[in-house]
PDB file of C-alpha atoms in Angstrom:
ATOM      1  CA  UNK A   1     -19.551  -9.663  -0.653  1.00  0.00           C
ATOM      2  CA  UNK A   2     -19.449  -5.812  -0.516  1.00  0.00           C
ATOM      3  CA  UNK A   3     -22.052  -4.899  -3.093  1.00  0.00           C
ATOM      4  CA  UNK A   4     -19.719  -2.255  -4.559  1.00  0.00           C
ATOM      5  CA  UNK A   5     -20.045  -2.103  -8.324  1.00  0.00           C
ATOM      6  CA  UNK A   6     -17.088  -1.713 -10.622  1.00  0.00           C
ATOM      7  CA  UNK A   7     -18.148   1.897 -11.405  1.00  0.00           C
ATOM      8  CA  UNK A   8     -17.962   3.019  -7.745  1.00  0.00           C
ATOM      9  CA  UNK A   9     -14.931   4.325  -6.046  1.00  0.00           C
ATOM     10  CA  UNK A  10     -13.726   2.291  -3.010  1.00  0.00           C
ATOM     11  CA  UNK A  11     -12.761   4.260   0.060  1.00  0.00           C
ATOM     12  CA  UNK A  12     -10.234   3.331   2.689  1.00  0.00           C
ATOM     13  CA  UNK A  13     -13.041   3.515   5.269  1.00  0.00           C
ATOM     14  CA  UNK A  14     -15.025   0.962   3.312  1.00  0.00           C
ATOM     15  CA  UNK A  15     -12.036  -1.425   3.131  1.00  0.00           C
ATOM     16  CA  UNK A  16     -11.352  -0.818   6.846  1.00  0.00           C
ATOM     17  CA  UNK A  17     -14.958  -1.813   7.779  1.00  0.00           C
ATOM     18  CA  UNK A  18     -14.950  -4.804   5.453  1.00  0.00           C
ATOM     19  CA  UNK A  19     -11.695  -6.063   6.893  1.00  0.00           C
ATOM     20  CA  UNK A  20     -12.904  -5.533  10.487  1.00  0.00           C
ATOM     21  CA  UNK A  21     -16.043  -7.506   9.708  1.00  0.00           C
ATOM     22  CA  UNK A  22     -14.148 -10.177   7.874  1.00  0.00           C
ATOM     23  CA  UNK A  23     -11.779 -10.654  10.875  1.00  0.00           C
ATOM     24  CA  UNK A  24     -14.586 -10.555  13.450  1.00  0.00           C
ATOM     25  CA  UNK A  25     -16.681 -13.142  11.565  1.00  0.00           C
ATOM     26  CA  UNK A  26     -13.740 -15.552  11.644  1.00  0.00           C
ATOM     27  CA  UNK A  27     -12.608 -14.671  15.216  1.00  0.00           C
ATOM     28  CA  UNK A  28      -9.247 -13.556  13.847  1.00  0.00           C
ATOM     29  CA  UNK A  29      -9.098 -10.350  15.871  1.00  0.00           C
ATOM     30  CA  UNK A  30      -7.085 -12.301  18.483  1.00  0.00           C
ATOM     31  CA  UNK A  31      -4.316 -12.725  15.952  1.00  0.00           C
ATOM     32  CA  UNK A  32      -4.317  -9.185  14.597  1.00  0.00           C
ATOM     33  CA  UNK A  33      -1.730  -7.521  16.765  1.00  0.00           C
ATOM     34  CA  UNK A  34       0.254  -4.714  15.141  1.00  0.00           C
ATOM     35  CA  UNK A  35       3.323  -6.954  15.040  1.00  0.00           C
ATOM     36  CA  UNK A  36       1.516  -9.902  13.457  1.00  0.00           C
ATOM     37  CA  UNK A  37      -0.117  -7.611  10.835  1.00  0.00           C
ATOM     38  CA  UNK A  38       3.136  -5.961  10.004  1.00  0.00           C
ATOM     39  CA  UNK A  39       4.863  -9.271   9.467  1.00  0.00           C
ATOM     40  CA  UNK A  40       2.017 -10.480   7.294  1.00  0.00           C
ATOM     41  CA  UNK A  41       2.243  -7.204   5.302  1.00  0.00           C
ATOM     42  CA  UNK A  42       5.994  -7.706   4.815  1.00  0.00           C
ATOM     43  CA  UNK A  43       5.334 -11.301   3.583  1.00  0.00           C
ATOM     44  CA  UNK A  44       2.878  -9.989   1.064  1.00  0.00           C
ATOM     45  CA  UNK A  45       5.264  -7.270  -0.084  1.00  0.00           C
ATOM     46  CA  UNK A  46       7.773 -10.138  -0.696  1.00  0.00           C
ATOM     47  CA  UNK A  47       5.191 -11.991  -2.808  1.00  0.00           C
ATOM     48  CA  UNK A  48       4.588  -8.736  -4.728  1.00  0.00           C
ATOM     49  CA  UNK A  49       8.336  -8.327  -5.316  1.00  0.00           C
ATOM     50  CA  UNK A  50       8.609 -11.898  -6.636  1.00  0.00           C
ATOM     51  CA  UNK A  51       6.291 -10.946  -9.565  1.00  0.00           C
ATOM     52  CA  UNK A  52       8.781  -8.368 -10.707  1.00  0.00           C
ATOM     53  CA  UNK A  53      11.946 -10.106  -9.615  1.00  0.00           C
ATOM     54  CA  UNK A  54      13.248 -11.362 -12.983  1.00  0.00           C
ATOM     55  CA  UNK A  55      11.375  -9.030 -15.366  1.00  0.00           C
ATOM     56  CA  UNK A  56      13.882  -6.157 -15.506  1.00  0.00           C
ATOM     57  CA  UNK A  57      12.420  -2.764 -16.243  1.00  0.00           C
ATOM     58  CA  UNK A  58       8.665  -2.932 -16.922  1.00  0.00           C
ATOM     59  CA  UNK A  59       6.872  -0.284 -19.015  1.00  0.00           C
ATOM     60  CA  UNK A  60       3.740   1.429 -17.716  1.00  0.00           C
ATOM     61  CA  UNK A  61       0.578  -0.432 -18.394  1.00  0.00           C
ATOM     62  CA  UNK A  62       2.471  -3.759 -18.573  1.00  0.00           C
ATOM     63  CA  UNK A  63       1.875  -4.128 -22.374  1.00  0.00           C
ATOM     64  CA  UNK A  64       3.801  -7.392 -22.680  1.00  0.00           C
ATOM     65  CA  UNK A  65       2.155  -9.177 -19.710  1.00  0.00           C
ATOM     66  CA  UNK A  66      -0.388 -11.851 -20.029  1.00  0.00           C
ATOM     67  CA  UNK A  67      -3.792 -11.308 -18.525  1.00  0.00           C
ATOM     68  CA  UNK A  68      -3.180 -13.983 -15.907  1.00  0.00           C
ATOM     69  CA  UNK A  69      -0.006 -12.157 -14.766  1.00  0.00           C
ATOM     70  CA  UNK A  70      -1.935  -8.920 -14.419  1.00  0.00           C
ATOM     71  CA  UNK A  71      -4.589 -10.693 -12.422  1.00  0.00           C
ATOM     72  CA  UNK A  72      -1.958 -12.165 -10.131  1.00  0.00           C
ATOM     73  CA  UNK A  73      -0.384  -8.704  -9.671  1.00  0.00           C
ATOM     74  CA  UNK A  74      -3.810  -7.285  -8.710  1.00  0.00           C
ATOM     75  CA  UNK A  75      -4.218 -10.022  -6.120  1.00  0.00           C
ATOM     76  CA  UNK A  76      -0.864  -9.331  -4.555  1.00  0.00           C
ATOM     77  CA  UNK A  77      -1.288  -5.552  -4.645  1.00  0.00           C
ATOM     78  CA  UNK A  78      -4.621  -6.092  -2.949  1.00  0.00           C
ATOM     79  CA  UNK A  79      -3.108  -8.252  -0.223  1.00  0.00           C
ATOM     80  CA  UNK A  80      -0.576  -5.503   0.539  1.00  0.00           C
ATOM     81  CA  UNK A  81      -3.300  -2.873   0.633  1.00  0.00           C
ATOM     82  CA  UNK A  82      -5.616  -4.908   2.828  1.00  0.00           C
ATOM     83  CA  UNK A  83      -2.996  -5.654   5.389  1.00  0.00           C
ATOM     84  CA  UNK A  84      -1.924  -2.068   5.396  1.00  0.00           C
ATOM     85  CA  UNK A  85      -5.515  -0.880   5.924  1.00  0.00           C
ATOM     86  CA  UNK A  86      -6.023  -3.450   8.707  1.00  0.00           C
ATOM     87  CA  UNK A  87      -2.708  -2.454  10.366  1.00  0.00           C
ATOM     88  CA  UNK A  88      -3.632   1.136  10.358  1.00  0.00           C
ATOM     89  CA  UNK A  89      -7.037   0.418  11.820  1.00  0.00           C
ATOM     90  CA  UNK A  90      -5.635  -1.691  14.622  1.00  0.00           C
ATOM     91  CA  UNK A  91      -3.084   1.016  15.390  1.00  0.00           C
ATOM     92  CA  UNK A  92      -5.821   3.728  15.425  1.00  0.00           C
ATOM     93  CA  UNK A  93      -4.338   5.635  12.465  1.00  0.00           C
ATOM     94  CA  UNK A  94      -6.587   7.254   9.918  1.00  0.00           C
ATOM     95  CA  UNK A  95      -4.658   6.164   6.847  1.00  0.00           C
ATOM     96  CA  UNK A  96      -6.328   8.501   4.479  1.00  0.00           C
ATOM     97  CA  UNK A  97      -5.623  11.579   6.623  1.00  0.00           C
ATOM     98  CA  UNK A  98      -2.105  10.373   7.291  1.00  0.00           C
ATOM     99  CA  UNK A  99      -1.430   9.882   3.603  1.00  0.00           C
ATOM    100  CA  UNK A 100      -2.750  13.376   2.774  1.00  0.00           C
ATOM    101  CA  UNK A 101      -0.567  14.872   5.448  1.00  0.00           C
ATOM    102  CA  UNK A 102       2.435  13.032   4.105  1.00  0.00           C
ATOM    103  CA  UNK A 103       1.831  14.406   0.613  1.00  0.00           C
ATOM    104  CA  UNK A 104       1.739  17.888   2.083  1.00  0.00           C
ATOM    105  CA  UNK A 105       5.053  17.297   3.945  1.00  0.00           C
ATOM    106  CA  UNK A 106       6.652  15.849   0.717  1.00  0.00           C
ATOM    107  CA  UNK A 107       5.518  18.935  -1.187  1.00  0.00           C
ATOM    108  CA  UNK A 108       7.488  21.041   1.330  1.00  0.00           C
ATOM    109  CA  UNK A 109      10.474  18.752   1.340  1.00  0.00           C
ATOM    110  CA  UNK A 110      10.525  18.457  -2.517  1.00  0.00           C
ATOM    111  CA  UNK A 111       9.431  21.923  -3.828  1.00  0.00           C
ATOM    112  CA  UNK A 112       8.783  22.011  -7.544  1.00  0.00           C
ATOM    113  CA  UNK A 113      11.283  24.778  -8.196  1.00  0.00           C
ATOM    114  CA  UNK A 114      14.131  22.652  -6.794  1.00  0.00           C
ATOM    115  CA  UNK A 115      13.026  19.155  -7.515  1.00  0.00           C
ATOM    116  CA  UNK A 116      11.428  19.177 -10.963  1.00  0.00           C
ATOM    117  CA  UNK A 117      13.219  16.566 -12.945  1.00  0.00           C
ATOM    118  CA  UNK A 118      15.785  15.762 -10.171  1.00  0.00           C
ATOM    119  CA  UNK A 119      15.997  13.891  -6.905  1.00  0.00           C
ATOM    120  CA  UNK A 120      17.065  16.994  -4.922  1.00  0.00           C
ATOM    121  CA  UNK A 121      15.185  17.924  -1.687  1.00  0.00           C
ATOM    122  CA  UNK A 122      15.449  20.591   0.936  1.00  0.00           C
ATOM    123  CA  UNK A 123      18.001  20.010   3.696  1.00  0.00           C
ATOM    124  CA  UNK A 124      15.980  19.875   7.017  1.00  0.00           C
ATOM    125  CA  UNK A 125      18.700  21.858   8.820  1.00  0.00           C
ATOM    126  CA  UNK A 126      19.101  24.949   6.565  1.00  0.00           C
ATOM    127  CA  UNK A 127      16.532  24.650   3.789  1.00  0.00           C
ATOM    128  CA  UNK A 128      19.334  24.320   1.249  1.00  0.00           C
ATOM    129  CA  UNK A 129      18.938  21.891  -1.644  1.00  0.00           C
ATOM    130  CA  UNK A 130      20.601  18.530  -1.230  1.00  0.00           C
ATOM    131  CA  UNK A 131      20.750  15.384  -3.386  1.00  0.00           C
ATOM    132  CA  UNK A 132      18.133  12.806  -2.469  1.00  0.00           C
TER     133      UNK A 132
END
């Protein structure tokens, strides 16, 4: 196990290293091509989707969910995250840096003055607002 207590924050680098060790110990690296990992990730997103499939709109915090449903949700969210972290590692992408860069790009694309409370974004061609 990782030795990370519940009080500690878990970094993407820690998860990346844990997943690399996990795969190496099992000799699974041979199966972890980008394509295979992507397909596994898509499968896990499908399993995550099934949890919400017939629930309609769900309020924040899942107040009406049983604890076992929340535990199952956490497991499926974790599967998605772990495959995403592993895929980014195999592809040589620093996922944390890429995510921060994407947030910066989204801040440009969706400026507060134009987008607050709406789905409008800047048009890439002329910087005019357009519906998103």
